[in-house]
XYZ file of C-alpha atoms in Angstrom:
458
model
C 99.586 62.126 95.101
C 101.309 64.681 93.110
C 100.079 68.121 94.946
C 100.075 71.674 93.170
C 102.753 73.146 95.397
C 104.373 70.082 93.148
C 103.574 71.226 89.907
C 104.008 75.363 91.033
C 107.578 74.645 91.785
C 108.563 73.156 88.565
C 107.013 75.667 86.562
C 108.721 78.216 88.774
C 112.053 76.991 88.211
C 111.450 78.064 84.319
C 114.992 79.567 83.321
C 114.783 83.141 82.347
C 117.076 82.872 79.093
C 113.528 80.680 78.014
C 111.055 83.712 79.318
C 109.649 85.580 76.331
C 110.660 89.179 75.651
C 107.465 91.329 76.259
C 107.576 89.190 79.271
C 110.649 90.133 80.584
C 109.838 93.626 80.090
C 106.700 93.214 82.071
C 109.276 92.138 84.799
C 111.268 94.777 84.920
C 108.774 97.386 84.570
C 107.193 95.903 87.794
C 110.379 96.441 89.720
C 110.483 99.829 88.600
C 107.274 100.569 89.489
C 106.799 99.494 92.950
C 110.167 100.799 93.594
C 108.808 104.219 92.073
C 105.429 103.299 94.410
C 107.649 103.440 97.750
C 109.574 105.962 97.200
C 107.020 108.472 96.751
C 105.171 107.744 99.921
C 108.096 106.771 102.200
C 107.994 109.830 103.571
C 104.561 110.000 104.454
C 104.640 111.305 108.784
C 103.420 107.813 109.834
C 105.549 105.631 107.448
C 108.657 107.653 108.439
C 108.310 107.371 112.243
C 107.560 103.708 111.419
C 110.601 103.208 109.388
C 112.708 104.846 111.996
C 111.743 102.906 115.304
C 112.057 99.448 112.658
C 115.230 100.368 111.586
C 116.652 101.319 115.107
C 120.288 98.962 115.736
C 119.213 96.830 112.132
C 122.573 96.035 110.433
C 123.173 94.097 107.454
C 123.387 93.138 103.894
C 120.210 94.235 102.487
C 119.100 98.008 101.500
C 116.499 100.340 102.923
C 115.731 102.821 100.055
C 116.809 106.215 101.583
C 119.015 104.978 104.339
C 122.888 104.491 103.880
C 123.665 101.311 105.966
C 122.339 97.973 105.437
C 120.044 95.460 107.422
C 119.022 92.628 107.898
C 117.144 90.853 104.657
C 113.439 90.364 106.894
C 113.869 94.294 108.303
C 114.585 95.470 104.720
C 111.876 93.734 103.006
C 109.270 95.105 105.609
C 110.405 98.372 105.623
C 110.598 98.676 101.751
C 106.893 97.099 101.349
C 105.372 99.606 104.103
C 104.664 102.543 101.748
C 104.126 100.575 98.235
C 100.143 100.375 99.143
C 100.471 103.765 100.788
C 98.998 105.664 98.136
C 97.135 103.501 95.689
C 99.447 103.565 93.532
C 100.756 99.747 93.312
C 100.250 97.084 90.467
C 97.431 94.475 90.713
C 95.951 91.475 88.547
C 91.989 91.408 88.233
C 91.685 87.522 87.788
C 94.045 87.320 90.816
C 92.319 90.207 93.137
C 94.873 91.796 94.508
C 98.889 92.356 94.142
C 101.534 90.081 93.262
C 104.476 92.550 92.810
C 103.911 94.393 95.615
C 104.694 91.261 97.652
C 106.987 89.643 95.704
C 110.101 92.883 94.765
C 110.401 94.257 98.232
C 111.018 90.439 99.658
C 112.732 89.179 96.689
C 115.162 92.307 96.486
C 116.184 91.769 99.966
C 117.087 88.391 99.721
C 118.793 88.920 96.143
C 121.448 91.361 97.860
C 121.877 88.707 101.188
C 122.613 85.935 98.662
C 124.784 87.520 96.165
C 122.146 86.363 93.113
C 122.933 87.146 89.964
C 120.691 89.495 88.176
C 119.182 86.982 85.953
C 118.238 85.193 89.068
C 116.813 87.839 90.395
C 114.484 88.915 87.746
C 113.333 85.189 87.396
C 112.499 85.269 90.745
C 110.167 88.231 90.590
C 108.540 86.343 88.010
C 108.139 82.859 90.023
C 106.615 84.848 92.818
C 104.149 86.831 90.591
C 103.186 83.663 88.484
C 102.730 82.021 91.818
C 100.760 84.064 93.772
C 98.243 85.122 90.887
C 97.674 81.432 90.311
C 97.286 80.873 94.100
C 94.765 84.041 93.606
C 92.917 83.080 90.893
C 91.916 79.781 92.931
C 90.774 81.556 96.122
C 87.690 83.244 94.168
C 88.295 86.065 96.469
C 88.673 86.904 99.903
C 85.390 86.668 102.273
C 83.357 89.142 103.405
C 85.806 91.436 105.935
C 89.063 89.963 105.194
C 91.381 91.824 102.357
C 93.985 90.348 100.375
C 96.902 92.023 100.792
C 98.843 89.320 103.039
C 96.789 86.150 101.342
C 98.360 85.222 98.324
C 100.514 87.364 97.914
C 102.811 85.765 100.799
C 102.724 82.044 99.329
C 104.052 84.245 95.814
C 106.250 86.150 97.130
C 108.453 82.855 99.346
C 108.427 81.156 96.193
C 110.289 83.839 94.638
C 112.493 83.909 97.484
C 113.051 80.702 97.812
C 114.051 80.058 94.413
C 117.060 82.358 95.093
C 117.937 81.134 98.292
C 117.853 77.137 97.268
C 119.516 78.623 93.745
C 116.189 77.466 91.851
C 115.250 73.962 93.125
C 112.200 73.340 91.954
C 111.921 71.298 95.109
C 112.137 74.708 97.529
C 110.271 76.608 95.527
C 107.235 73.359 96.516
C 108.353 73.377 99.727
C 108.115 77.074 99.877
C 104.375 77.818 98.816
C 103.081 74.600 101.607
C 105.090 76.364 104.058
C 103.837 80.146 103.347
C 100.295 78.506 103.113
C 100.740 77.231 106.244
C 100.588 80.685 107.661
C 97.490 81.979 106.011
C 96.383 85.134 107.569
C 92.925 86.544 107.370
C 93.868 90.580 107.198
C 91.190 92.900 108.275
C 89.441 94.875 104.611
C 88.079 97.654 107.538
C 91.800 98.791 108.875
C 92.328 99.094 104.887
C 89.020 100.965 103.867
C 88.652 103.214 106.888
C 91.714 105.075 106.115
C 93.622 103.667 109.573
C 97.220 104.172 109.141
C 97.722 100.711 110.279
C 96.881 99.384 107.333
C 100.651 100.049 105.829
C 101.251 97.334 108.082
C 99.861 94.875 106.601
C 101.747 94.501 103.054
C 105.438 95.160 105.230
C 104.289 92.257 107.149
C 103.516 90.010 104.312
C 106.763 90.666 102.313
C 108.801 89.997 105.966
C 106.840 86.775 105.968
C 107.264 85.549 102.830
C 111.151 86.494 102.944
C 111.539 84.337 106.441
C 109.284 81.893 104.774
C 111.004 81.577 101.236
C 114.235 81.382 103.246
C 113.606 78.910 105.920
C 112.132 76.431 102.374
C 115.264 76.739 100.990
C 117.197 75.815 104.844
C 114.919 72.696 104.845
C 112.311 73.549 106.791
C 108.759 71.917 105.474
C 104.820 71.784 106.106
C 102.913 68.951 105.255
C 102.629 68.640 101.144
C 99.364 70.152 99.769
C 99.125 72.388 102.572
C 98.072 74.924 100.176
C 95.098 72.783 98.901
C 93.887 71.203 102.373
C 94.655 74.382 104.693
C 95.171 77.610 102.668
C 92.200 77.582 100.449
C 89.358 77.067 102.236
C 90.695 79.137 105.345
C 91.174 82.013 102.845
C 89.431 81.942 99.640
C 86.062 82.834 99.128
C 85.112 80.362 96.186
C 88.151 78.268 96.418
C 89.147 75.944 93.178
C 92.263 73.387 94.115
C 92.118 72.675 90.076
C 92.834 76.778 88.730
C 95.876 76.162 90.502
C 97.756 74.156 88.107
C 95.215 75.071 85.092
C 97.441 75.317 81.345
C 100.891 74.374 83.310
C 102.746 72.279 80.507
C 104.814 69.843 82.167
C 107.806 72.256 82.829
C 108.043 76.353 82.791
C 104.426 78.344 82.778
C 103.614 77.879 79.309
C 101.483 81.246 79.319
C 102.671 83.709 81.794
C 99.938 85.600 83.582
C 101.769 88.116 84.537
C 100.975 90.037 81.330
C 97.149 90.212 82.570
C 97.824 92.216 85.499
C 97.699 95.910 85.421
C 99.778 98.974 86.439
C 97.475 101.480 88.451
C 97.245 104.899 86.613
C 94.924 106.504 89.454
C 96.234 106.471 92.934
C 92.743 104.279 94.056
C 91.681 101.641 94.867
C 91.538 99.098 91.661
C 87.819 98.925 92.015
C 87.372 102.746 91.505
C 89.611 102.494 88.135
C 86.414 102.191 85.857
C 85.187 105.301 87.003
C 87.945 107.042 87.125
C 88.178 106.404 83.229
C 84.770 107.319 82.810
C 85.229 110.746 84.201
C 88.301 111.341 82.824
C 86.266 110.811 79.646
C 84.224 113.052 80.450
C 86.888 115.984 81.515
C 88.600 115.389 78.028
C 85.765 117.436 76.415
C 86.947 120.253 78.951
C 86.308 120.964 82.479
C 82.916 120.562 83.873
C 81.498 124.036 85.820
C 80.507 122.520 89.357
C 78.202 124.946 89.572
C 76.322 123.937 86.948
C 76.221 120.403 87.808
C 73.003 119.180 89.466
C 73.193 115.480 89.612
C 75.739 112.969 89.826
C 74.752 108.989 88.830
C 77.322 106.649 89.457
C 76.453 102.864 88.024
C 78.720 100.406 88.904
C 79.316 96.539 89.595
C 78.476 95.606 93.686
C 82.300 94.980 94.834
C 82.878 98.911 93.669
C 79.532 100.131 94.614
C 80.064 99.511 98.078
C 82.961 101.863 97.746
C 80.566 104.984 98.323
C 81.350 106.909 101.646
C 80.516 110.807 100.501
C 83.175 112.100 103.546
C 86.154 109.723 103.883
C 87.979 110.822 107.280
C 91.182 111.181 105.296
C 93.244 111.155 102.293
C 93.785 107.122 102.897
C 90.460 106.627 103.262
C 89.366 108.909 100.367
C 91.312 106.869 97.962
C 88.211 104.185 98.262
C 85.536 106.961 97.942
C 84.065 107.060 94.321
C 81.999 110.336 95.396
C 84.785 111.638 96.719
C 86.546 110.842 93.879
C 84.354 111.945 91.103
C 84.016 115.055 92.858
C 87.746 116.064 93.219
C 88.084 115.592 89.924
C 84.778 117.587 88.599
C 85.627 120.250 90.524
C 89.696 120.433 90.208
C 89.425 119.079 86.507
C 92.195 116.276 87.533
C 92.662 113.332 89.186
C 95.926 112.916 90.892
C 98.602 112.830 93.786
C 97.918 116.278 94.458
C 93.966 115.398 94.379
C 94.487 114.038 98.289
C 96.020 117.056 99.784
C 94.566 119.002 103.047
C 93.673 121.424 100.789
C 91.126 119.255 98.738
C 89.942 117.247 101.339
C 89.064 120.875 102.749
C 87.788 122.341 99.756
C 83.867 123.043 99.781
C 82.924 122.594 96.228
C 84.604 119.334 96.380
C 82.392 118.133 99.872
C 79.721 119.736 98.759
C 79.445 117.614 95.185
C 81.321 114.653 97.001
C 77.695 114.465 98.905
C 75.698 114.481 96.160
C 77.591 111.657 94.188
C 74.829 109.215 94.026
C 76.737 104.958 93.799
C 74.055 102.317 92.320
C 74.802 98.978 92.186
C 73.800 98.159 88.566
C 73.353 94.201 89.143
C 73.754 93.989 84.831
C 77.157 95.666 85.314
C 78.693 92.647 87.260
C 79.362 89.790 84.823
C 81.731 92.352 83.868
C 84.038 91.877 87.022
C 86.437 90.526 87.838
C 87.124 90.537 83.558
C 86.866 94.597 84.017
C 86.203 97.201 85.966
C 82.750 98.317 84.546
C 81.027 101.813 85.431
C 78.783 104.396 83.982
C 79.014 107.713 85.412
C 76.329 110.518 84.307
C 76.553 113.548 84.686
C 73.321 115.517 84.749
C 73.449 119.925 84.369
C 71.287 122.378 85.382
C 70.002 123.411 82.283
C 68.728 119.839 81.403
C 71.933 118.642 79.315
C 73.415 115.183 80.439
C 77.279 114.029 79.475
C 77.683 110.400 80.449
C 80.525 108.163 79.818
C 81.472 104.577 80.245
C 84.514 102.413 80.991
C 84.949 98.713 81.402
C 88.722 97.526 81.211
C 90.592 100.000 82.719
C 93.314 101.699 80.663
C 96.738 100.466 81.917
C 95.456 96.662 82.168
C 96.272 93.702 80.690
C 99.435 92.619 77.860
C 99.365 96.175 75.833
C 99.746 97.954 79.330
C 102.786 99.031 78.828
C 101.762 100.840 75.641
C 100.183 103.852 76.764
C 101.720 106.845 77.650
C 100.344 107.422 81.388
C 101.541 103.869 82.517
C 105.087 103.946 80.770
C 105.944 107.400 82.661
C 104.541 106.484 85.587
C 107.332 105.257 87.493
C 109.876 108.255 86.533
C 107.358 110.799 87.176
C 107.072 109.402 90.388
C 110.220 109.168 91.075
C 111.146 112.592 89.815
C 108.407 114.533 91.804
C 109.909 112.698 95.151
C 113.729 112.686 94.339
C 114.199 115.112 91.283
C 114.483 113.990 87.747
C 118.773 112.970 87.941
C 117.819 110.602 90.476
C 114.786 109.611 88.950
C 116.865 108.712 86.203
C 119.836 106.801 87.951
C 117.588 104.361 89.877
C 115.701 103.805 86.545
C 119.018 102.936 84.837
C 120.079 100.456 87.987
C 116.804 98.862 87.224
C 117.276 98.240 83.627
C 120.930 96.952 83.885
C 119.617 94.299 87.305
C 119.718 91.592 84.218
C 123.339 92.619 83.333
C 124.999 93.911 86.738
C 122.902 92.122 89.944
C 121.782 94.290 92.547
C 124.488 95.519 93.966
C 124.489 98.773 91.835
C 120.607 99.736 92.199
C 121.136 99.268 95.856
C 123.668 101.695 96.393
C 121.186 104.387 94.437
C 118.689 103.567 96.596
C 120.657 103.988 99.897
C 121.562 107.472 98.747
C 118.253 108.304 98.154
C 117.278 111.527 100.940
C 114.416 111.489 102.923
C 112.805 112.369 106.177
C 112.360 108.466 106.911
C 115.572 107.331 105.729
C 116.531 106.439 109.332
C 119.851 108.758 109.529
């Protein structure tokens, strides 16, 4: 019997001189962006003393971002993932639920450097692990109740990317790659993620590691039974699992359609199911800044994944990051929603608590056909002098092929990178991105390694 690891490999040994243009661009974006993602929360107290007690005696080929020696591919592909999740700010596919990128750069980056790949390589390999994984997504139907999906799917992605440039794009590793990572499925706790515990950087460092030693060990020879990912990893994993969505539209070689293009790029620094009302309120802030004082109700409708996202007095800025009355109320009150919107100081502020607990979340049961297609929410906003402003969103801006197309998701990864580095480096690990295709990896590492930083390990 033919299995879907089968058919996953031969689509992800598609060359990349036969990959579309807007999908290449897709591709590189993504690197940029999760590189932009780490950067600007490496430095975060916990992520740095993490990074330092990892990197303690690690030597070898593969960068660190912010430290000047090498290490060893595995070390460098969990310390790089660590702080992509860190602050919200990493890219995600709806259909999928959850994060193929994130996974798949920091793992296949640190393999690309330990096996000399060239750059095209590289970049196709980004896009075998993201075409992977969503697949592999898309046929879970979820995570259950408790478990979250960073370290799911995203591994089996992610070591078919890698193997694909360690077995120099067998088809055959690439198979052999997504039974073996499926063999591993993990069943991450959604509470160390949602409760704001630090811990929960943990998790995506430790899927990228896994997928690297994974991805690698395919390509040495090693192998789990075929159609592991059908018999074992599906129905230990997936909520509504679906063997068939795995292999759904493959032609008989390359992706055909490449899925990639439906994911999104996160233009709030929350959690993916806040994103609709994010949009809504920044709707409603476009007509100019609401006075809090004047605001005496707050109605938040919303699908019932997102509406259980409503604690009023999240313990801390990780945990407020999956508060929609926190949320709405930073950005009532401040006029903005933003980095700066998690700081001590608006955590603190008592305008923003005060509002935060009287953010009323509904679950509006005709709201969810529109999920996991969007990212529906109403958000009302009732005044003291009997006026209401209300505005809806259902797509979130910054999802889907045209992504790329608007303003706040195009800049996002320099202004990132220039509020954490300063805009000349900002610039020069941009320009090592775009010129991976042309000159490998070897010059984008060596930007990266001079990056400063409190965590850089020096």
């Amino acid at each position: 019997m033919t299995t879907a690891g089968h058919h996953l490999g031969r689509a992800g040994a598609e060359p990349w001189s036969a990959v579309p243009a807007g999908v290449r661009r897709r591709v590189v974006f993504l690197v940029a962006d999760i590189l932009a993602a780490a950067v600007s929360a490496r430095d975060r107290p916990e992520i740095a003393a993490a990074r330092r007690g990892l990197l303690a005696g690690s030597a070898g080929p593969s960068t660190v971002i912010g430290h000047p020696g090498g290490a060893a591919p595995a070390v460098a592909a969990l310390v790089n993932a660590l702080p992509v999740a860190a602050e919200q700010l990493q890219d995600g596919h709806r259909q999928a639920r959850g994060h193929p990128a994130s996974h798949v750069v920091p793992a296949v980056l640190a393999a690309a450097e330990a096996v000399g790949a060239p750059g095209p390589e590289i970049l196709a390999a980004v896009l075998t692990g993201c075409e992977v994984g969503i697949r592999v997504g898309d046929a879970m139907g979820g995570t259950p109740p408790g478990v979250h999906d960073i370290g799911t799917w995203g591994v089996v992605g992610a070591a078919a990317g890698v193997a694909r440039l360690a077995g120099g794009g067998a088809a055959a590793d690439i198979a052999a790659a997504v039974d073996l990572a499926a063999a591993l499925a993990g069943r991450p706790d959604a509470t160390t993620v949602f409760s704001g515990a630090d811990g929960q950087h943990l998790l995506l460092g430790l899927a990228a590691q896994s997928a690297l030693v994974a991805g690698t060990s395919a390509a040495a020879g090693l192998r789990a039974p075929a159609g592991t990912l059908e018999r074992h990893f599906l129905p230990a994993v997936g909520a509504h699992p679906d063997p068939a969505r795995l292999t759904a539209g493959l032609p008989g070689s390359g992706w055909g359609r490449h899925r990639i293009l439906d994911g999104y790029i996160k233009r709030h620094p929350t959690c993916a199911h806040l994103h609709g009302v994010n949009d809504a309120v920044e709707d409603l802030l476009a007509g100019g800044r609401v006075d809090p004082d004047r605001i005496g109700t707050v109605v938040v409708r919303t699908y019932g994944a997102a509406a259980a996202f409503s604690d009023p007095a999240p313990a801390n800025d990780l945990a407020a990051r999956f508060s929609i009355p926190y949320t709405v109320a930073v950005a009532l009150v401040s006029g903005r929603l933003d980095a700066g919107s998690f700081s001590p100081r608006w955590m603190a502020d008592p305008a923003v608590r005060a509002l935060a607990a009287r953010v009323q979340v509904r679950h509006d049961p005709a709201l969810d056909p529109g999920y996991p297609a969007g990212r529906p929410a109403v958000v009302t906003v009732g005044k003291r002098d009997g006026t209401v402003a209300e505005a809806s969103a259902s797509r979130p801006r910054g999802d889907g092929p045209d992504a790329l197309d608007h303003p706040g998701v195009a800049d996002k990864p320099f202004n990132l990178l220039a509020a954490a580095v300063g805009p000349d480096q900002a610039r020069a690990v941009l320009d090592a991105v775009e010129s991976l295709e042309r000159a490998g990896a070897a010059p984008l590492g060596r930007v990266l390694r001079g990056l400063p930083g409190a965590g850089a390990g020096r």
